[in-house]
CSV table of C-alpha atoms in Angstrom, one decimal:
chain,number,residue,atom,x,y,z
A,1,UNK,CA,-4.2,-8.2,27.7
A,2,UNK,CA,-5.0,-9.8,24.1
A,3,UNK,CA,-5.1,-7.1,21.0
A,4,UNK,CA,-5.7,-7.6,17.3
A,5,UNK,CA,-3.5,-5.6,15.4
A,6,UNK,CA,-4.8,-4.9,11.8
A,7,UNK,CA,-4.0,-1.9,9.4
A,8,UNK,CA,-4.0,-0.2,6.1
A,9,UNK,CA,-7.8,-1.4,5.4
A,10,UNK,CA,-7.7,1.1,2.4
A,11,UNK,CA,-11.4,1.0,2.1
A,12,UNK,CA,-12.6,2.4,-1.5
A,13,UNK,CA,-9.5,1.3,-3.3
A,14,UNK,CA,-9.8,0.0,-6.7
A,15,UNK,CA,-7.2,-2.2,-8.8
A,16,UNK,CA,-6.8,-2.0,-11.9
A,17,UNK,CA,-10.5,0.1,-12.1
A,18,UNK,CA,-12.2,-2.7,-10.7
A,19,UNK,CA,-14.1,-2.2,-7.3
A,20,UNK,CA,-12.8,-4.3,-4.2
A,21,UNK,CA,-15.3,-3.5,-2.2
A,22,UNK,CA,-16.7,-6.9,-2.1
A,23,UNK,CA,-13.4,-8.3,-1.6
A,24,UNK,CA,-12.6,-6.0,1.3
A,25,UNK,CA,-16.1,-7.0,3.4
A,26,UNK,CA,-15.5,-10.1,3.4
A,27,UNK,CA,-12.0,-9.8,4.9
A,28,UNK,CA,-14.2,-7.4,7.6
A,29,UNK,CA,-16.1,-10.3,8.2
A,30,UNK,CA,-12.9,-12.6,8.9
A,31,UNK,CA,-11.0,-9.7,10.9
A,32,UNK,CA,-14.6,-9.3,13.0
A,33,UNK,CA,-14.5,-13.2,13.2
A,34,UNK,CA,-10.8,-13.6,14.2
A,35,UNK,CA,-11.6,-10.9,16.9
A,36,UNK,CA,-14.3,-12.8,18.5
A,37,UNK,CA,-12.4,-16.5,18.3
A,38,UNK,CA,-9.3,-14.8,19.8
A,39,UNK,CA,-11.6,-12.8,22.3
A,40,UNK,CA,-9.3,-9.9,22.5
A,41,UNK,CA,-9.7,-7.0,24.9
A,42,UNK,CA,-8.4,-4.5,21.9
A,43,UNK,CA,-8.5,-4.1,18.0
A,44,UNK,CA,-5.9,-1.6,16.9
A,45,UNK,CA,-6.1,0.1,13.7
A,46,UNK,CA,-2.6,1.8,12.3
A,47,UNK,CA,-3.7,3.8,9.5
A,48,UNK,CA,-4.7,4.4,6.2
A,49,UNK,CA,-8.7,3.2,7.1
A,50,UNK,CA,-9.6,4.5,3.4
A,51,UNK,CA,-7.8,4.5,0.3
A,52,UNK,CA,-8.2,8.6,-0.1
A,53,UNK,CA,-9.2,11.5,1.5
A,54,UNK,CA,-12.8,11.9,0.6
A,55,UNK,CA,-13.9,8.3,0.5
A,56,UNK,CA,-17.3,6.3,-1.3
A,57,UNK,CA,-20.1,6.4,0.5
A,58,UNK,CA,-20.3,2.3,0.6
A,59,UNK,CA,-16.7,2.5,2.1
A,60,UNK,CA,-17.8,5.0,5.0
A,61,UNK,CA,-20.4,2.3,5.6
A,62,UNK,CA,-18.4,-0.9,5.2
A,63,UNK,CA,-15.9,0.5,7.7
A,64,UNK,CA,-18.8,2.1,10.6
A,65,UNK,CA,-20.1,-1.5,9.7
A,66,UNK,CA,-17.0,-3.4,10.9
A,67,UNK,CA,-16.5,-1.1,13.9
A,68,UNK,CA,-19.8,-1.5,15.3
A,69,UNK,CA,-19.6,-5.3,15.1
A,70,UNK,CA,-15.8,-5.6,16.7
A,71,UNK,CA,-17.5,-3.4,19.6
A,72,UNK,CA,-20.4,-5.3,19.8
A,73,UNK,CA,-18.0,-8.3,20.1
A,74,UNK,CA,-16.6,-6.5,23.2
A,75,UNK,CA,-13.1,-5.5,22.1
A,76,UNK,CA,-12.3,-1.6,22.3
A,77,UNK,CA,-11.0,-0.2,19.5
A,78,UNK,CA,-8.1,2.3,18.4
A,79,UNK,CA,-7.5,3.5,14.9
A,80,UNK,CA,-5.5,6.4,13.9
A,81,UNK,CA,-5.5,8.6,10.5
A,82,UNK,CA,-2.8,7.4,7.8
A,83,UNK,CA,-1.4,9.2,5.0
A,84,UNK,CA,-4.1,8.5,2.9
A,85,UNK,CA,-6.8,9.8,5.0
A,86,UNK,CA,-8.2,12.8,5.8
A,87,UNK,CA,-7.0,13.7,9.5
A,88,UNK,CA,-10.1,15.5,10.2
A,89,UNK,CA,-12.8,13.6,8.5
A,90,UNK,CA,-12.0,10.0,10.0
A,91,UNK,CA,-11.7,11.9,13.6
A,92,UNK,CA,-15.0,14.5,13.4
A,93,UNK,CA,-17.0,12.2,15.9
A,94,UNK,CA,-13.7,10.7,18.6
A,95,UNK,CA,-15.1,12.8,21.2
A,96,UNK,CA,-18.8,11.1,21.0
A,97,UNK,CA,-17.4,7.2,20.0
A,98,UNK,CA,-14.4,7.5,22.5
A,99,UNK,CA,-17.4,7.3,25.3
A,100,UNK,CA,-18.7,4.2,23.3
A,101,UNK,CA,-15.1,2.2,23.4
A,102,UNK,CA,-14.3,3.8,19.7
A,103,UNK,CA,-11.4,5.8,19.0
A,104,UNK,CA,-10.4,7.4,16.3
A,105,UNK,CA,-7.7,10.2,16.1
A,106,UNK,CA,-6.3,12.4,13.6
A,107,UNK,CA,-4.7,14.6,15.5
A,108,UNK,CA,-1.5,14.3,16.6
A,109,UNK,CA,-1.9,17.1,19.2
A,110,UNK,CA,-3.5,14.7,21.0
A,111,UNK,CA,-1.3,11.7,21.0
A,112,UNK,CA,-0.5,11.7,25.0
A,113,UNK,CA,-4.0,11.5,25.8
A,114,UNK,CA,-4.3,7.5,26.5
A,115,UNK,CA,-6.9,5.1,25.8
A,116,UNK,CA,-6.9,3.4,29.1
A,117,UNK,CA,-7.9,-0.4,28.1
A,118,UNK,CA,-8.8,-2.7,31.2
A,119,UNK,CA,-8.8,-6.3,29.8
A,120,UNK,CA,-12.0,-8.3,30.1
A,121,UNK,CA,-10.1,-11.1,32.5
A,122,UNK,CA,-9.2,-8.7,35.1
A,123,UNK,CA,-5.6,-7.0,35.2
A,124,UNK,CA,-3.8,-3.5,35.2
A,125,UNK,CA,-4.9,-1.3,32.4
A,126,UNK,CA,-2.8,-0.8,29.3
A,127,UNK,CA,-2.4,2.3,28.1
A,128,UNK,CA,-2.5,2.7,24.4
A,129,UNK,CA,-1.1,5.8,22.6
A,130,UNK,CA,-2.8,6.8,19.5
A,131,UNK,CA,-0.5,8.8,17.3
A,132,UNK,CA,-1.9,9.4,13.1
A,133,UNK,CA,0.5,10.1,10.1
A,134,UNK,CA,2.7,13.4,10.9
A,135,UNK,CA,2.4,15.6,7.7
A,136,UNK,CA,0.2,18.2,9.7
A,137,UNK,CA,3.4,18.3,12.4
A,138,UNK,CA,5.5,18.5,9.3
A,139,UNK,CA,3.9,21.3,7.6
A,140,UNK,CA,3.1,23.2,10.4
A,141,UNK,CA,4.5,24.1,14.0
A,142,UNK,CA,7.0,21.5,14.3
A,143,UNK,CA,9.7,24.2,14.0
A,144,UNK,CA,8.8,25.8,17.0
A,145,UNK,CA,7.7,22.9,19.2
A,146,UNK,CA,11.9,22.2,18.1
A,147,UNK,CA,13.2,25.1,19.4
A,148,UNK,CA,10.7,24.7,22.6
A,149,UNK,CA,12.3,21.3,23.1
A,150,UNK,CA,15.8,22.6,22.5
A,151,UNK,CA,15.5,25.0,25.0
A,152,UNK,CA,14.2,22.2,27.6
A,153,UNK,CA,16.9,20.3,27.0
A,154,UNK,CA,14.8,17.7,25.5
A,155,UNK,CA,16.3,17.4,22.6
A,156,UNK,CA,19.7,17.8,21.7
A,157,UNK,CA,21.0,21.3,20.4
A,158,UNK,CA,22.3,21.9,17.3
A,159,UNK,CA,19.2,20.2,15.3
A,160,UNK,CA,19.1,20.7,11.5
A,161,UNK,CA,16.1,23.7,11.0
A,162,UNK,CA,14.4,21.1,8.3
A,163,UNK,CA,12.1,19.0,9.6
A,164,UNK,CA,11.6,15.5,8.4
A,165,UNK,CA,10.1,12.5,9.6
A,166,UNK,CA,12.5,11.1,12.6
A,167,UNK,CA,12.5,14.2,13.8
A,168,UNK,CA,8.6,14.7,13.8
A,169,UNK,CA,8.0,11.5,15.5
A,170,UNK,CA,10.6,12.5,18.1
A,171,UNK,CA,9.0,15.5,18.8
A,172,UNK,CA,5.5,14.0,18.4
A,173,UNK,CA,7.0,11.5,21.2
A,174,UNK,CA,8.1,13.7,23.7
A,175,UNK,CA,4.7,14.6,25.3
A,176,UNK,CA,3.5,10.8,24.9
A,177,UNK,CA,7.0,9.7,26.8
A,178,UNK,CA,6.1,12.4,29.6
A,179,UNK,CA,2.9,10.7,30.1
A,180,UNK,CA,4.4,7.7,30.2
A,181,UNK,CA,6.7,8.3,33.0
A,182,UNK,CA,3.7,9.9,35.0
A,183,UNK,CA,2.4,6.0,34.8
A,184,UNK,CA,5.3,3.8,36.8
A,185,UNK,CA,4.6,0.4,36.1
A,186,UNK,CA,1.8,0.9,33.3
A,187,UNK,CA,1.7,-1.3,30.1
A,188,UNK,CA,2.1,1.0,27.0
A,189,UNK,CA,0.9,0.3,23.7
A,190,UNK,CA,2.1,2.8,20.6
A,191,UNK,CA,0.0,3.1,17.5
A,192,UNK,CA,1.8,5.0,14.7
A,193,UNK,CA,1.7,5.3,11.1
A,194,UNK,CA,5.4,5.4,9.6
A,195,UNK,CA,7.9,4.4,7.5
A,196,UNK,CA,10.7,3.0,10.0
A,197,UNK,CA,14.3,1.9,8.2
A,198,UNK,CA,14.7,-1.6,7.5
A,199,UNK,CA,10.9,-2.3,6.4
A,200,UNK,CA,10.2,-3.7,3.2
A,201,UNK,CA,8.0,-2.0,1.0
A,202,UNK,CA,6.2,-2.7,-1.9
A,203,UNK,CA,5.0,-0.6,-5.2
A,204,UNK,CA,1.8,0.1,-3.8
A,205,UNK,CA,2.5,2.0,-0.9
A,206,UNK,CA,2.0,6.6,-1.4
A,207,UNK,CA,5.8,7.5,-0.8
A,208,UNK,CA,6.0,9.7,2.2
A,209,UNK,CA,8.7,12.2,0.9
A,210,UNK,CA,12.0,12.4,-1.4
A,211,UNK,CA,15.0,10.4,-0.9
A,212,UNK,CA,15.6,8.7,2.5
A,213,UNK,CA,13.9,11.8,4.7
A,214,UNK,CA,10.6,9.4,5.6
A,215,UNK,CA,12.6,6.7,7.5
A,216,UNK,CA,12.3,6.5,11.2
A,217,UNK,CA,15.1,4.8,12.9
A,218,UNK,CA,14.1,2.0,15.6
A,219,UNK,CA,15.3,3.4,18.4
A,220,UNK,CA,13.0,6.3,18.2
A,221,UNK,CA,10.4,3.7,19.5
A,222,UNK,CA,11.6,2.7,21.9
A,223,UNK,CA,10.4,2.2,26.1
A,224,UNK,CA,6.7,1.2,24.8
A,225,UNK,CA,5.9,-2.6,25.6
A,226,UNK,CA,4.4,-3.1,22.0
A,227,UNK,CA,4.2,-0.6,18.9
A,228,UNK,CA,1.7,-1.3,16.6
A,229,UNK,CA,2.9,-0.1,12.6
A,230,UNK,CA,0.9,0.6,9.7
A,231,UNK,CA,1.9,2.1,6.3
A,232,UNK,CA,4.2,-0.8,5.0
A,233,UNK,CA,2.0,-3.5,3.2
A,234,UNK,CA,4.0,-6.8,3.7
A,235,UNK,CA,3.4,-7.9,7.7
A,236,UNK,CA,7.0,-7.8,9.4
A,237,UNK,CA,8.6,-7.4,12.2
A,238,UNK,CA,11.6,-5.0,13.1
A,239,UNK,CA,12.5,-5.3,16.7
A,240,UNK,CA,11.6,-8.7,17.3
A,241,UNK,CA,7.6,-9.0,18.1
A,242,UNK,CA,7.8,-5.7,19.5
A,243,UNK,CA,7.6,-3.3,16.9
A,244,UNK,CA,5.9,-4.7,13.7
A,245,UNK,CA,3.8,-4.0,10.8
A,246,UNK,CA,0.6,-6.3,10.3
A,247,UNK,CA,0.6,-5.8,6.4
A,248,UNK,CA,-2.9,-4.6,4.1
A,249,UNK,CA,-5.7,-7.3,4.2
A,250,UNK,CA,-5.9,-7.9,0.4
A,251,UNK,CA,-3.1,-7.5,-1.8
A,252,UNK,CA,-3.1,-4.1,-3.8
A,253,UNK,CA,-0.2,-4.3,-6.1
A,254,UNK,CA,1.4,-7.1,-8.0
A,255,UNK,CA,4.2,-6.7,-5.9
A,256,UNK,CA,2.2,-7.9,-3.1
A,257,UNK,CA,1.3,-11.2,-4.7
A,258,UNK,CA,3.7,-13.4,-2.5
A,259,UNK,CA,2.5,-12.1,0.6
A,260,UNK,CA,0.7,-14.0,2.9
A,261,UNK,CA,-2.2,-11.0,4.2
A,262,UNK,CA,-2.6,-11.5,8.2
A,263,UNK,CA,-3.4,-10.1,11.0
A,264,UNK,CA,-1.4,-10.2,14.3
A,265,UNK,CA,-2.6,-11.3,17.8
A,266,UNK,CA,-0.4,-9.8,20.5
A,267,UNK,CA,-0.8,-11.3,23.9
A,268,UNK,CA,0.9,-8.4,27.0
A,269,UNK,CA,2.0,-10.7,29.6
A,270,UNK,CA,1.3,-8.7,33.5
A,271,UNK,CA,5.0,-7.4,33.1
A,272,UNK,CA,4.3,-6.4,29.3
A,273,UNK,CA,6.2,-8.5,26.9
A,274,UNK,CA,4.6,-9.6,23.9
A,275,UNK,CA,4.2,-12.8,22.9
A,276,UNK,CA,2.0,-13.2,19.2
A,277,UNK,CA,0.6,-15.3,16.8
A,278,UNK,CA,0.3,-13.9,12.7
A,279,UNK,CA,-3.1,-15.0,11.7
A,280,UNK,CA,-3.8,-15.7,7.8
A,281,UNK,CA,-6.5,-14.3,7.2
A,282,UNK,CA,-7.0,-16.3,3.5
A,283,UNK,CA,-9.8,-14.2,2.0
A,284,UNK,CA,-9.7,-12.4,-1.5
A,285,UNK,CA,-8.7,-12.9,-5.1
A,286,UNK,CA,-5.1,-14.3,-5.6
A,287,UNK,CA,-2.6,-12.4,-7.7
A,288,UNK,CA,-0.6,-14.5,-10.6
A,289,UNK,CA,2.1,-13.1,-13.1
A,290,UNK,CA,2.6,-15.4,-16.4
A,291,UNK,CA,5.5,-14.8,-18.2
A,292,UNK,CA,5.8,-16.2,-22.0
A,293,UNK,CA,4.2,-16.4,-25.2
A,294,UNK,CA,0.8,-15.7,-25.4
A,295,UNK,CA,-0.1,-19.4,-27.5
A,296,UNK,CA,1.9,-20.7,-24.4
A,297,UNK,CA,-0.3,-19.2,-21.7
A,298,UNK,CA,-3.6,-20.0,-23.3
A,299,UNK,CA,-2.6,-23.0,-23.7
A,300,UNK,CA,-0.5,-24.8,-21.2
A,301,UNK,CA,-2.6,-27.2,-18.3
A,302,UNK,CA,-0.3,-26.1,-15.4
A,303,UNK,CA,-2.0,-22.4,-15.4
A,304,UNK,CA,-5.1,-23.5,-14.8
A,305,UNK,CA,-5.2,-22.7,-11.4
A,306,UNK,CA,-4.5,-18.7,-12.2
A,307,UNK,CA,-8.1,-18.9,-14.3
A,308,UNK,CA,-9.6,-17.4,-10.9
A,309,UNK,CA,-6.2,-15.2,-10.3
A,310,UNK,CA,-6.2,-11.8,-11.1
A,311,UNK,CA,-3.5,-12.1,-13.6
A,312,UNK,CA,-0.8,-9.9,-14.8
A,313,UNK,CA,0.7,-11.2,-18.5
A,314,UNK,CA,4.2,-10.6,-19.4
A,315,UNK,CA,4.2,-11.5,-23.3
A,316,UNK,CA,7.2,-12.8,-24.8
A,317,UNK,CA,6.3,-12.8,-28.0
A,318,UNK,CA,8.5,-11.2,-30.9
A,319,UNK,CA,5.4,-8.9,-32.0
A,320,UNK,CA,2.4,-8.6,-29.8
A,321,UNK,CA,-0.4,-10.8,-31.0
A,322,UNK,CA,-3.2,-8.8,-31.9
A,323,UNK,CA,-6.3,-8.8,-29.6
A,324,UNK,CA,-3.7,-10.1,-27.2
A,325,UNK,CA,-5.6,-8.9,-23.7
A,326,UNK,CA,-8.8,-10.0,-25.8
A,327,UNK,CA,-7.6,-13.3,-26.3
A,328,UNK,CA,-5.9,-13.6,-22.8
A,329,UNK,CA,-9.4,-12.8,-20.7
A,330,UNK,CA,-10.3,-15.8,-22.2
A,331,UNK,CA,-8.9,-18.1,-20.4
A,332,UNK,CA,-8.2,-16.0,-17.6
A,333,UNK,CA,-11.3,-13.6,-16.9
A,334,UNK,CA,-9.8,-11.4,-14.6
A,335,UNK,CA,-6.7,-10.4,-16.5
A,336,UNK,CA,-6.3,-7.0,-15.8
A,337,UNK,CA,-2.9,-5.9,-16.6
A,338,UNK,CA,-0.6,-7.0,-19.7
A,339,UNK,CA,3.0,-6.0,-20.8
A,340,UNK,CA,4.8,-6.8,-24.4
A,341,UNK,CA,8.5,-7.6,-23.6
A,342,UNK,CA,9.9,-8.7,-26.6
A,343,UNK,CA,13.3,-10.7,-26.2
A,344,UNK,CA,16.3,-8.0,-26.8
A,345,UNK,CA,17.5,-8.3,-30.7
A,346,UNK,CA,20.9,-7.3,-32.0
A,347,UNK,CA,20.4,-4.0,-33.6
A,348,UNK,CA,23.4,-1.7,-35.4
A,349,UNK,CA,25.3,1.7,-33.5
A,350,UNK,CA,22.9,4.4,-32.9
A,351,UNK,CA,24.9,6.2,-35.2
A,352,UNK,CA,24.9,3.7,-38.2
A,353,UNK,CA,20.9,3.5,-38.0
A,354,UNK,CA,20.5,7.4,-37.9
A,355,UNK,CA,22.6,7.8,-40.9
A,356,UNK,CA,20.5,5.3,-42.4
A,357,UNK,CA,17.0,6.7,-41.5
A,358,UNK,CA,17.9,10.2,-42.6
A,359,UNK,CA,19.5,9.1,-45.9
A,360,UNK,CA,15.9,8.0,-46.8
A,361,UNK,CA,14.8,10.6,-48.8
A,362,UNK,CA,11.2,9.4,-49.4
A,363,UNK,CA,9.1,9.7,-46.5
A,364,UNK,CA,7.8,5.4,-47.1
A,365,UNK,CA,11.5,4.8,-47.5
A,366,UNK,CA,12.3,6.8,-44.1
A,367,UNK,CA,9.4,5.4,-42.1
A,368,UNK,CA,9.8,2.3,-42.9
A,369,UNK,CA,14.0,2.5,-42.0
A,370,UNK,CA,12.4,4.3,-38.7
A,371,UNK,CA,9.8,1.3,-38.0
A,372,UNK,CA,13.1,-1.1,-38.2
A,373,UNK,CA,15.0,0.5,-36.1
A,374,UNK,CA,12.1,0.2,-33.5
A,375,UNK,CA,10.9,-2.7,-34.0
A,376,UNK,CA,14.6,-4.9,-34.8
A,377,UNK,CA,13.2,-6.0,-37.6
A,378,UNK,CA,11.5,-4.8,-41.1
A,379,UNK,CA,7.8,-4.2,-41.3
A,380,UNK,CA,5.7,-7.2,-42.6
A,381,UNK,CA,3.6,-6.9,-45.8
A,382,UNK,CA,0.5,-5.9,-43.5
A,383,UNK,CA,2.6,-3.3,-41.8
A,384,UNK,CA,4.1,-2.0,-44.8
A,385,UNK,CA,0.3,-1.8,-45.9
A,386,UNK,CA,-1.1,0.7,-43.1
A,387,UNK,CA,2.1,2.9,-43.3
A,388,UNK,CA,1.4,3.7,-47.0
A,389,UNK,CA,-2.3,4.6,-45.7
A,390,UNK,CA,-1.3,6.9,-42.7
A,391,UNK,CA,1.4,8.5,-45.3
A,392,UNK,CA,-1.5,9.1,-47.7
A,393,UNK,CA,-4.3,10.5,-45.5
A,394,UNK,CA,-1.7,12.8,-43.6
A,395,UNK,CA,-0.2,14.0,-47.5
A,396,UNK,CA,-4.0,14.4,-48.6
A,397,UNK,CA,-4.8,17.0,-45.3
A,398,UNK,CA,-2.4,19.1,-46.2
A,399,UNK,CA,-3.0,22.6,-47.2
């Protein structure tokens, strides 16, 4: 069996203010293409379909859209609800579009009832194991389903009473593994939204929880043939071609702009190993960070190729130029983002410059000793100019 694994669509996001809803159809179109040139039996969806809870109205469209054409294509389709999503909203209508080769879930209660997927060439079915993000788990009856699992001797006694994410997934697991074992022989494919330890992440992913109490070890996952990961944006693998996240389609951070956005074509040989190939998929804006002084940027040849970049400008410049982002879109239309990092200069103790500040009796006196001490460096003649005006018009408002 052939499957598409794809995730994190995050339909309805915006960057930087600016829709990407253009951006995000046409890498639908080349995830419905890639489907069809691949002819695979299965598209697998791991999450986070929208970017929140209550999404656009052109997103709900966009993603029905691309679901009815990857059907119409022939391939069956799985998605689950990720942590951005609304667990009950993305899965009102499984019952209806699970008859139609559709399936979306949201609840986990459900997660050891297979899709049974018979690949178009003939073959055993595979049975695929939908199973969304586990915050409802979390905040709910988890604690109980513990203690029922305890008593079973399912899980090991002595289990700490908080409940956080490797424990929810083991206990989410534990029906789905029964299931399983009722199927000798069966191909299983897992579909889970998680963070599992040793992924990479990036600064655009939600954080699941505090600390280190997301992380799901590797182990948890494993006895399925192939588990399909969505939450982390960067496309990786963790156990081999196994268990692996296929990464967001579009980059949606900065700290995304060195990955290469893919999808992953898993093939399940009749005994179920995986064998795949990672599939650019080489649509959307690129992402560029220029680092220097703003003269510099507009002017040097070798940036040229960032004019149709979203860019992100780090300026080096001792003060920041006025009309800087003004100046910088430009040359570079699509700058959306700029940061003033002057370089470091030497500056007295913190002592020695409070002393000085608060010896200042007169208020231009002290607020020009407190602009130095800011700025490393005494206010120009300009400068010095709008102080004296603030100082006025806040001396003339008082009573």
């Amino acid at each position: 069996m052939r499957l598409l694994h794809t995730s994190d669509w995050h339909l309805g996001r915006q960057f930087h203010g600016l829709s990407l809803l253009d951006e995000q159809a046409r890498a639908m179109d080349r995830l419905v293409e890639l489907a069809g040139e691949a002819a695979v039996d299965l598209v697998v969806i791991a999450g986070d379909l929208y970017d929140r809870a209550i999404p656009p109205a052109d997103a709900v469209r966009l993603f029905t859209d691309t679901l009815a054409r990857l059907r119409a294509g022939g391939a069956a389709v799985v998605a689950i609800a990720g942590n951005h999503d609304s667990h009950v909203r993305v899965s009102v209508y499984d019952e209806l579009l699970a008859a139609q080769g559709v399936t979306i879930r949201g609840r986990w209660q459900r997660a050891a009832e297979p899709v049974l997927v018979t690949p178009r060439g003939g073959g055993a079915p595979v049975a695929v194991y939908p199973l969304p993000y586990l915050e409802p788990l979390l905040e709910g009856p988890a604690l109980q389903l513990l203690a029922a699992a305890t008593a079973a001797g399912q899980l090991e006694p002595q289990r700490p009473a908080r409940v956080d994410h490797q424990l929810a997934m083991e206990l989410a697991l534990l029906p789905v593994r029964a299931d399983l074992a009722r199927r000798p022989g069966v191909r299983s494919v897992l579909v889970a939204h998680a963070f599992v330890a040793g992924g990479r992440s990036s600064e655009s992913e939600r954080d699941l929880s505090v600390g280190n109490a997301e992380a799901v070890a590797v182990p948890t996952f494993a006895g399925f043939n192939y588990v399909a990961l969505g939450h982390l944006h960067g496309a990786q693998q963790l156990d081999g071609p196994r268990l692996a996240y296929s990464g967001t389609p579009l980059p949606y951070s900065f700290s995304e702009q060195d990955q290469v956005k893919s999808v992953r074509v898993v093939e399940l040989d009749p005994q179920g190993s995986p064998t795949l190939e990672v599939v650019p998929l080489g649509v959307g804006r690129p992402l560029r960070t220029l680092t220097g002084p703003l003269e510099q940027l507009l002017s040097d040849p070798r940036l040229e190729e960032a004019r149709g970049a979203w860019v992100r400008a780090l300026l080096s410049d001792e003060q920041l130029p006025r009309q800087a982002m003004a100046r910088l879109r430009q040359r570079f239309p699509h700058a959306v983002e700029l940061r003033h990092q002057p370089p470091e200069q030497p500056r007295a103790g913190a002592s020695e410059r409070r002393q000085r500040i608060l010896q200042a009796a007169d208020p231009l006196q002290r607020t020009l000793a407190f602009f130095a001490d800011q700025q490393g460096r005494p206010a120009d003649g300009e400068e010095e100019r709008l102080l004296r005006q603030a100082l006025a018009q806040a001396a003339a408002r008082r009573p």
